[in-house]
GROMACS .gro file of C-alpha atoms in nm:
model
  359
    1UNK     CA    1   0.000   0.000   0.000
    2UNK     CA    2   0.286   0.240   0.077
    3UNK     CA    3   0.440   0.153  -0.258
    4UNK     CA    4   0.119   0.238  -0.441
    5UNK     CA    5   0.084   0.562  -0.241
    6UNK     CA    6   0.438   0.674  -0.327
    7UNK     CA    7   0.400   0.596  -0.697
    8UNK     CA    8   0.058   0.762  -0.711
    9UNK     CA    9   0.199   1.081  -0.556
   10UNK     CA   10   0.488   1.067  -0.805
   11UNK     CA   11   0.244   1.048  -1.097
   12UNK     CA   12   0.049   1.342  -0.950
   13UNK     CA   13   0.357   1.564  -0.920
   14UNK     CA   14   0.502   1.459  -1.254
   15UNK     CA   15   0.292   1.694  -1.468
   16UNK     CA   16   0.277   1.969  -1.205
   17UNK     CA   17   0.645   2.034  -1.136
   18UNK     CA   18   0.804   1.972  -1.474
   19UNK     CA   19   0.890   2.289  -1.666
   20UNK     CA   20   0.764   2.287  -1.937
   21UNK     CA   21   0.489   2.059  -1.817
   22UNK     CA   22   0.509   1.696  -1.923
   23UNK     CA   23   0.134   1.653  -1.956
   24UNK     CA   24  -0.041   1.320  -1.916
   25UNK     CA   25  -0.257   1.192  -2.205
   26UNK     CA   26  -0.622   1.291  -2.182
   27UNK     CA   27  -0.743   0.940  -2.110
   28UNK     CA   28  -0.509   0.913  -1.809
   29UNK     CA   29  -0.495   1.272  -1.683
   30UNK     CA   30  -0.800   1.253  -1.452
   31UNK     CA   31  -0.655   0.951  -1.274
   32UNK     CA   32  -0.306   1.100  -1.228
   33UNK     CA   33  -0.459   1.433  -1.121
   34UNK     CA   34  -0.617   1.247  -0.830
   35UNK     CA   35  -0.275   1.117  -0.726
   36UNK     CA   36  -0.251   1.373  -0.446
   37UNK     CA   37  -0.485   1.141  -0.258
   38UNK     CA   38  -0.187   0.908  -0.224
   39UNK     CA   39  -0.095   1.119   0.080
   40UNK     CA   40  -0.430   1.026   0.233
   41UNK     CA   41  -0.346   0.661   0.175
   42UNK     CA   42  -0.007   0.715   0.343
   43UNK     CA   43  -0.178   0.854   0.652
   44UNK     CA   44  -0.438   0.574   0.673
   45UNK     CA   45  -0.171   0.305   0.637
   46UNK     CA   46   0.059   0.484   0.883
   47UNK     CA   47  -0.205   0.482   1.158
   48UNK     CA   48  -0.293   0.118   1.087
   49UNK     CA   49   0.066  -0.003   1.103
   50UNK     CA   50   0.142   0.204   1.413
   51UNK     CA   51  -0.146   0.026   1.587
   52UNK     CA   52  -0.018  -0.311   1.469
   53UNK     CA   53   0.332  -0.231   1.596
   54UNK     CA   54   0.211  -0.092   1.929
   55UNK     CA   55  -0.011  -0.392   2.000
   56UNK     CA   56   0.267  -0.633   1.908
   57UNK     CA   57   0.535  -0.473   2.126
   58UNK     CA   58   0.355  -0.335   2.430
   59UNK     CA   59   0.336  -0.675   2.599
   60UNK     CA   60   0.703  -0.759   2.537
   61UNK     CA   61   0.882  -0.434   2.625
   62UNK     CA   62   0.946  -0.272   2.962
   63UNK     CA   63   0.941   0.081   2.815
   64UNK     CA   64   0.722   0.060   2.503
   65UNK     CA   65   0.653   0.436   2.488
   66UNK     CA   66   1.019   0.539   2.494
   67UNK     CA   67   1.108   0.264   2.247
   68UNK     CA   68   0.828   0.386   2.022
   69UNK     CA   69   0.974   0.739   2.023
   70UNK     CA   70   1.322   0.608   1.944
   71UNK     CA   71   1.194   0.395   1.655
   72UNK     CA   72   0.990   0.677   1.505
   73UNK     CA   73   1.273   0.927   1.524
   74UNK     CA   74   1.532   0.701   1.364
   75UNK     CA   75   1.278   0.588   1.105
   76UNK     CA   76   1.215   0.942   0.981
   77UNK     CA   77   1.499   1.175   1.082
   78UNK     CA   78   1.817   1.038   0.916
   79UNK     CA   79   1.684   1.045   0.560
   80UNK     CA   80   1.502   1.374   0.611
   81UNK     CA   81   1.819   1.535   0.749
   82UNK     CA   82   2.007   1.417   0.441
   83UNK     CA   83   1.757   1.591   0.214
   84UNK     CA   84   1.772   1.907   0.424
   85UNK     CA   85   2.146   1.917   0.354
   86UNK     CA   86   2.095   1.838  -0.017
   87UNK     CA   87   1.840   2.117  -0.059
   88UNK     CA   88   2.056   2.367   0.129
   89UNK     CA   89   2.348   2.293  -0.105
   90UNK     CA   90   2.132   2.284  -0.420
   91UNK     CA   91   1.946   2.606  -0.345
   92UNK     CA   92   2.268   2.790  -0.265
   93UNK     CA   93   2.466   2.655  -0.562
   94UNK     CA   94   2.195   2.685  -0.829
   95UNK     CA   95   1.975   2.971  -0.712
   96UNK     CA   96   2.190   3.169  -0.469
   97UNK     CA   97   1.935   3.108  -0.193
   98UNK     CA   98   2.060   3.061   0.161
   99UNK     CA   99   1.811   2.916   0.405
  100UNK     CA  100   1.805   3.084   0.743
  101UNK     CA  101   1.879   2.911   1.069
  102UNK     CA  102   1.513   2.939   1.165
  103UNK     CA  103   1.404   2.773   0.837
  104UNK     CA  104   1.644   2.485   0.892
  105UNK     CA  105   1.547   2.455   1.258
  106UNK     CA  106   1.175   2.432   1.177
  107UNK     CA  107   1.248   2.140   0.947
  108UNK     CA  108   1.511   1.973   1.166
  109UNK     CA  109   1.284   1.978   1.471
  110UNK     CA  110   0.975   1.881   1.266
  111UNK     CA  111   0.787   2.197   1.368
  112UNK     CA  112   0.676   2.300   1.020
  113UNK     CA  113   0.308   2.246   1.087
  114UNK     CA  114   0.305   2.488   1.378
  115UNK     CA  115   0.391   2.792   1.164
  116UNK     CA  116   0.121   2.917   0.923
  117UNK     CA  117   0.280   3.017   0.596
  118UNK     CA  118   0.591   2.810   0.670
  119UNK     CA  119   0.425   2.470   0.690
  120UNK     CA  120   0.551   2.353   0.349
  121UNK     CA  121   0.920   2.388   0.434
  122UNK     CA  122   1.194   2.415   0.174
  123UNK     CA  123   1.235   2.041   0.120
  124UNK     CA  124   0.972   1.967  -0.142
  125UNK     CA  125   0.669   1.775  -0.011
  126UNK     CA  126   0.804   1.792   0.345
  127UNK     CA  127   0.476   1.932   0.481
  128UNK     CA  128   0.360   1.573   0.524
  129UNK     CA  129   0.661   1.505   0.750
  130UNK     CA  130   0.548   1.795   0.969
  131UNK     CA  131   0.197   1.648   0.990
  132UNK     CA  132   0.317   1.292   1.044
  133UNK     CA  133   0.561   1.376   1.323
  134UNK     CA  134   0.300   1.573   1.516
  135UNK     CA  135   0.066   1.277   1.485
  136UNK     CA  136   0.342   1.050   1.618
  137UNK     CA  137   0.351   1.265   1.931
  138UNK     CA  138  -0.025   1.231   1.980
  139UNK     CA  139  -0.057   0.869   1.872
  140UNK     CA  140   0.007   0.690   2.206
  141UNK     CA  141  -0.275   0.888   2.371
  142UNK     CA  142  -0.507   0.847   2.071
  143UNK     CA  143  -0.433   0.475   2.058
  144UNK     CA  144  -0.521   0.440   2.426
  145UNK     CA  145  -0.847   0.631   2.382
  146UNK     CA  146  -0.949   0.442   2.065
  147UNK     CA  147  -0.918   0.108   2.241
  148UNK     CA  148  -1.203  -0.064   2.057
  149UNK     CA  149  -1.421  -0.021   1.749
  150UNK     CA  150  -1.686   0.188   1.921
  151UNK     CA  151  -1.442   0.425   2.084
  152UNK     CA  152  -1.239   0.456   1.764
  153UNK     CA  153  -1.555   0.535   1.567
  154UNK     CA  154  -1.660   0.793   1.824
  155UNK     CA  155  -1.315   0.952   1.811
  156UNK     CA  156  -1.341   0.969   1.431
  157UNK     CA  157  -1.667   1.165   1.462
  158UNK     CA  158  -1.510   1.395   1.720
  159UNK     CA  159  -1.210   1.448   1.489
  160UNK     CA  160  -1.448   1.550   1.210
  161UNK     CA  161  -1.611   1.802   1.444
  162UNK     CA  162  -1.272   1.936   1.553
  163UNK     CA  163  -1.173   1.977   1.189
  164UNK     CA  164  -1.490   2.175   1.116
  165UNK     CA  165  -1.431   2.400   1.418
  166UNK     CA  166  -1.067   2.448   1.315
  167UNK     CA  167  -1.174   2.552   0.967
  168UNK     CA  168  -1.423   2.803   1.107
  169UNK     CA  169  -1.175   2.951   1.357
  170UNK     CA  170  -0.865   2.964   1.140
  171UNK     CA  171  -0.948   3.275   0.929
  172UNK     CA  172  -0.984   3.474   1.252
  173UNK     CA  173  -0.668   3.331   1.402
  174UNK     CA  174  -0.453   3.387   1.092
  175UNK     CA  175  -0.631   3.701   0.965
  176UNK     CA  176  -0.541   3.621   0.604
  177UNK     CA  177  -0.804   3.424   0.405
  178UNK     CA  178  -0.563   3.289   0.143
  179UNK     CA  179  -0.301   3.189   0.398
  180UNK     CA  180  -0.567   3.040   0.625
  181UNK     CA  181  -0.705   2.821   0.346
  182UNK     CA  182  -0.361   2.689   0.248
  183UNK     CA  183  -0.260   2.628   0.607
  184UNK     CA  184  -0.589   2.454   0.684
  185UNK     CA  185  -0.542   2.205   0.398
  186UNK     CA  186  -0.189   2.121   0.514
  187UNK     CA  187  -0.254   2.119   0.888
  188UNK     CA  188  -0.263   1.825   1.126
  189UNK     CA  189  -0.621   1.894   1.238
  190UNK     CA  190  -0.740   1.876   0.878
  191UNK     CA  191  -0.586   1.532   0.837
  192UNK     CA  192  -0.652   1.406   1.191
  193UNK     CA  193  -0.978   1.223   1.094
  194UNK     CA  194  -0.780   1.039   0.827
  195UNK     CA  195  -0.533   0.907   1.084
  196UNK     CA  196  -0.816   0.812   1.321
  197UNK     CA  197  -0.988   0.628   1.037
  198UNK     CA  198  -0.675   0.416   1.000
  199UNK     CA  199  -0.714   0.323   1.367
  200UNK     CA  200  -1.082   0.239   1.305
  201UNK     CA  201  -0.980   0.007   1.022
  202UNK     CA  202  -0.729  -0.161   1.253
  203UNK     CA  203  -0.990  -0.215   1.526
  204UNK     CA  204  -1.229  -0.367   1.272
  205UNK     CA  205  -0.949  -0.588   1.142
  206UNK     CA  206  -0.873  -0.716   1.492
  207UNK     CA  207  -1.237  -0.814   1.543
  208UNK     CA  208  -1.263  -1.003   1.215
  209UNK     CA  209  -1.221  -1.372   1.158
  210UNK     CA  210  -0.983  -1.324   0.865
  211UNK     CA  211  -0.989  -1.689   0.761
  212UNK     CA  212  -1.368  -1.694   0.735
  213UNK     CA  213  -1.378  -1.357   0.560
  214UNK     CA  214  -1.119  -1.480   0.312
  215UNK     CA  215  -1.311  -1.804   0.256
  216UNK     CA  216  -1.621  -1.610   0.151
  217UNK     CA  217  -1.423  -1.372  -0.069
  218UNK     CA  218  -1.491  -1.061   0.137
  219UNK     CA  219  -1.138  -0.933   0.082
  220UNK     CA  220  -1.169  -0.944  -0.296
  221UNK     CA  221  -1.509  -0.775  -0.277
  222UNK     CA  222  -1.373  -0.487  -0.068
  223UNK     CA  223  -1.065  -0.447  -0.289
  224UNK     CA  224  -1.270  -0.448  -0.609
  225UNK     CA  225  -1.522  -0.204  -0.465
  226UNK     CA  226  -1.250   0.035  -0.346
  227UNK     CA  227  -1.072   0.030  -0.685
  228UNK     CA  228  -1.398   0.095  -0.870
  229UNK     CA  229  -1.479   0.387  -0.639
  230UNK     CA  230  -1.124   0.526  -0.676
  231UNK     CA  231  -1.144   0.522  -1.055
  232UNK     CA  232  -1.500   0.655  -1.053
  233UNK     CA  233  -1.411   0.947  -0.827
  234UNK     CA  234  -1.100   1.038  -1.025
  235UNK     CA  235  -1.300   1.051  -1.349
  236UNK     CA  236  -1.585   1.246  -1.192
  237UNK     CA  237  -1.838   0.963  -1.212
  238UNK     CA  238  -1.915   0.996  -0.840
  239UNK     CA  239  -1.973   1.355  -0.726
  240UNK     CA  240  -1.867   1.449  -0.376
  241UNK     CA  241  -2.163   1.676  -0.315
  242UNK     CA  242  -2.166   1.829   0.032
  243UNK     CA  243  -1.937   1.562   0.178
  244UNK     CA  244  -1.575   1.659   0.234
  245UNK     CA  245  -1.363   1.494  -0.041
  246UNK     CA  246  -1.087   1.400   0.204
  247UNK     CA  247  -1.333   1.200   0.414
  248UNK     CA  248  -1.447   1.003   0.110
  249UNK     CA  249  -1.086   0.941   0.006
  250UNK     CA  250  -0.992   0.819   0.353
  251UNK     CA  251  -1.292   0.588   0.386
  252UNK     CA  252  -1.231   0.438   0.042
  253UNK     CA  253  -0.862   0.379   0.113
  254UNK     CA  254  -0.961   0.232   0.450
  255UNK     CA  255  -1.186  -0.015   0.269
  256UNK     CA  256  -0.902  -0.102   0.031
  257UNK     CA  257  -0.664  -0.155   0.323
  258UNK     CA  258  -0.913  -0.377   0.505
  259UNK     CA  259  -0.974  -0.580   0.190
  260UNK     CA  260  -0.601  -0.634   0.135
  261UNK     CA  261  -0.557  -0.737   0.499
  262UNK     CA  262  -0.802  -1.021   0.428
  263UNK     CA  263  -0.693  -1.125   0.079
  264UNK     CA  264  -0.401  -0.996  -0.126
  265UNK     CA  265  -0.452  -1.024  -0.506
  266UNK     CA  266  -0.122  -1.085  -0.681
  267UNK     CA  267  -0.166  -0.789  -0.915
  268UNK     CA  268  -0.163  -0.560  -0.611
  269UNK     CA  269   0.063  -0.743  -0.366
  270UNK     CA  270   0.373  -0.889  -0.528
  271UNK     CA  271   0.750  -0.858  -0.524
  272UNK     CA  272   0.742  -0.531  -0.721
  273UNK     CA  273   0.485  -0.353  -0.503
  274UNK     CA  274   0.651  -0.484  -0.186
  275UNK     CA  275   0.982  -0.347  -0.311
  276UNK     CA  276   0.832  -0.003  -0.368
  277UNK     CA  277   0.661  -0.028  -0.032
  278UNK     CA  278   0.998  -0.087   0.128
  279UNK     CA  279   1.160   0.216  -0.039
  280UNK     CA  280   0.844   0.431  -0.038
  281UNK     CA  281   0.978   0.690   0.208
  282UNK     CA  282   1.289   0.736  -0.004
  283UNK     CA  283   1.073   0.758  -0.318
  284UNK     CA  284   0.857   1.023  -0.156
  285UNK     CA  285   1.148   1.247  -0.058
  286UNK     CA  286   1.353   1.200  -0.375
  287UNK     CA  287   1.094   1.210  -0.653
  288UNK     CA  288   1.014   1.582  -0.670
  289UNK     CA  289   1.364   1.721  -0.711
  290UNK     CA  290   1.457   1.435  -0.946
  291UNK     CA  291   1.159   1.493  -1.174
  292UNK     CA  292   1.212   1.868  -1.181
  293UNK     CA  293   1.580   1.823  -1.268
  294UNK     CA  294   1.484   1.610  -1.569
  295UNK     CA  295   1.239   1.865  -1.711
  296UNK     CA  296   1.454   1.953  -2.013
  297UNK     CA  297   1.503   1.585  -2.097
  298UNK     CA  298   1.128   1.531  -2.090
  299UNK     CA  299   1.081   1.836  -2.313
  300UNK     CA  300   1.311   1.679  -2.573
  301UNK     CA  301   1.115   1.354  -2.559
  302UNK     CA  302   0.784   1.538  -2.605
  303UNK     CA  303   0.928   1.733  -2.899
  304UNK     CA  304   1.064   1.422  -3.070
  305UNK     CA  305   0.768   1.191  -3.010
  306UNK     CA  306   0.438   1.313  -3.162
  307UNK     CA  307   0.208   1.090  -2.955
  308UNK     CA  308   0.143   1.216  -2.601
  309UNK     CA  309   0.073   0.869  -2.464
  310UNK     CA  310   0.408   0.741  -2.589
  311UNK     CA  311   0.607   1.049  -2.484
  312UNK     CA  312   0.444   1.046  -2.142
  313UNK     CA  313   0.513   0.674  -2.103
  314UNK     CA  314   0.879   0.714  -2.198
  315UNK     CA  315   0.920   1.015  -1.969
  316UNK     CA  316   0.752   0.858  -1.669
  317UNK     CA  317   0.956   0.540  -1.721
  318UNK     CA  318   1.279   0.743  -1.724
  319UNK     CA  319   1.176   0.937  -1.415
  320UNK     CA  320   1.072   0.622  -1.228
  321UNK     CA  321   1.397   0.445  -1.319
  322UNK     CA  322   1.612   0.725  -1.180
  323UNK     CA  323   1.393   0.780  -0.873
  324UNK     CA  324   1.404   0.407  -0.801
  325UNK     CA  325   1.785   0.401  -0.826
  326UNK     CA  326   1.827   0.704  -0.600
  327UNK     CA  327   1.568   0.571  -0.354
  328UNK     CA  328   1.730   0.229  -0.334
  329UNK     CA  329   2.065   0.393  -0.263
  330UNK     CA  330   1.926   0.620   0.011
  331UNK     CA  331   1.722   0.333   0.155
  332UNK     CA  332   2.031   0.113   0.171
  333UNK     CA  333   2.280   0.374   0.292
  334UNK     CA  334   2.060   0.599   0.509
  335UNK     CA  335   1.724   0.447   0.601
  336UNK     CA  336   1.842   0.097   0.689
  337UNK     CA  337   2.141   0.210   0.902
  338UNK     CA  338   1.913   0.464   1.072
  339UNK     CA  339   1.662   0.194   1.165
  340UNK     CA  340   1.944  -0.030   1.285
  341UNK     CA  341   2.081   0.250   1.501
  342UNK     CA  342   1.741   0.296   1.663
  343UNK     CA  343   1.714  -0.076   1.737
  344UNK     CA  344   2.071  -0.078   1.870
  345UNK     CA  345   1.988   0.202   2.114
  346UNK     CA  346   1.684   0.010   2.235
  347UNK     CA  347   1.891  -0.307   2.281
  348UNK     CA  348   2.161  -0.112   2.465
  349UNK     CA  349   1.905   0.035   2.704
  350UNK     CA  350   1.749  -0.308   2.759
  351UNK     CA  351   2.087  -0.464   2.834
  352UNK     CA  352   2.184  -0.181   3.065
  353UNK     CA  353   1.857  -0.209   3.256
  354UNK     CA  354   1.895  -0.588   3.281
  355UNK     CA  355   2.250  -0.560   3.414
  356UNK     CA  356   2.141  -0.297   3.667
  357UNK     CA  357   1.857  -0.518   3.793
  358UNK     CA  358   2.092  -0.817   3.815
  359UNK     CA  359   2.331  -0.623   4.037
   0.00000   0.00000   0.00000
């Protein structure tokens, strides 16, 4: 699911950040234009897997909360810090832009989402890191509150109400309608119901008899239904009406996640998608600057190839190849050692505590 989310976001940004724009063919453009919803999928999956991890470890660790913090930090920070350095060097060398200490500090301490107008950061697409890290801080308390399906569902409704109140209050707090609207769409409280929905999906999953559900084909039904709804929404066949689009996106991706947790069709869950799931964080952070840097190459392809479908296919294949290579390198050299360091710190603390108790 993370692999699909990363690739969907890549396809969304591809036509937006290339200069000149490498447009998608008309028959595909509505689907790729909906690729921003891949972030929603990231958030749903993130909450689900955090629940799975917390439930698995809380019974076997003496300090599960502290270990959780260590794991989250070393999962996110090392690679993000690398890209902070890369962007500082790139922006200075190519554009003569020097990022201030305060700019760098907001990113380094994951405080982007607390500063209206600064929430996007200077590392492209890093606003999601600001949202995600704030949610990590709140997650242990939210997980404790949403301890069963009913409580999780109630918390989801409360989160929707909080989001509505936040939207109503923000223009007064910020005193700039345009800034308030942008900040609202990129704020934690806007996306909080999405995270809580991921917890709801997890609580439903834990109640289910997966073997029986799989036997009756419920997983395939949910997956098929979610894919049909996704395609229908992207092509405008299902109007949102008065319902918030983000809520519909989150619910549909929750259904897809639940279906895949029951049955995993090979065309969706295979060695390729698992590979991209593994390197998805690296793909997310590397794709924007890589695609933008190749803009002139894509322009040549579009000029030489008269058919948009072919030129788009060749360009996206080139972009994906390079992004995959860069992402595999950063996953291998940065992400994996970072995760190992976090686990090593946890083991060191466990050993130290054991030796102290033995004495």
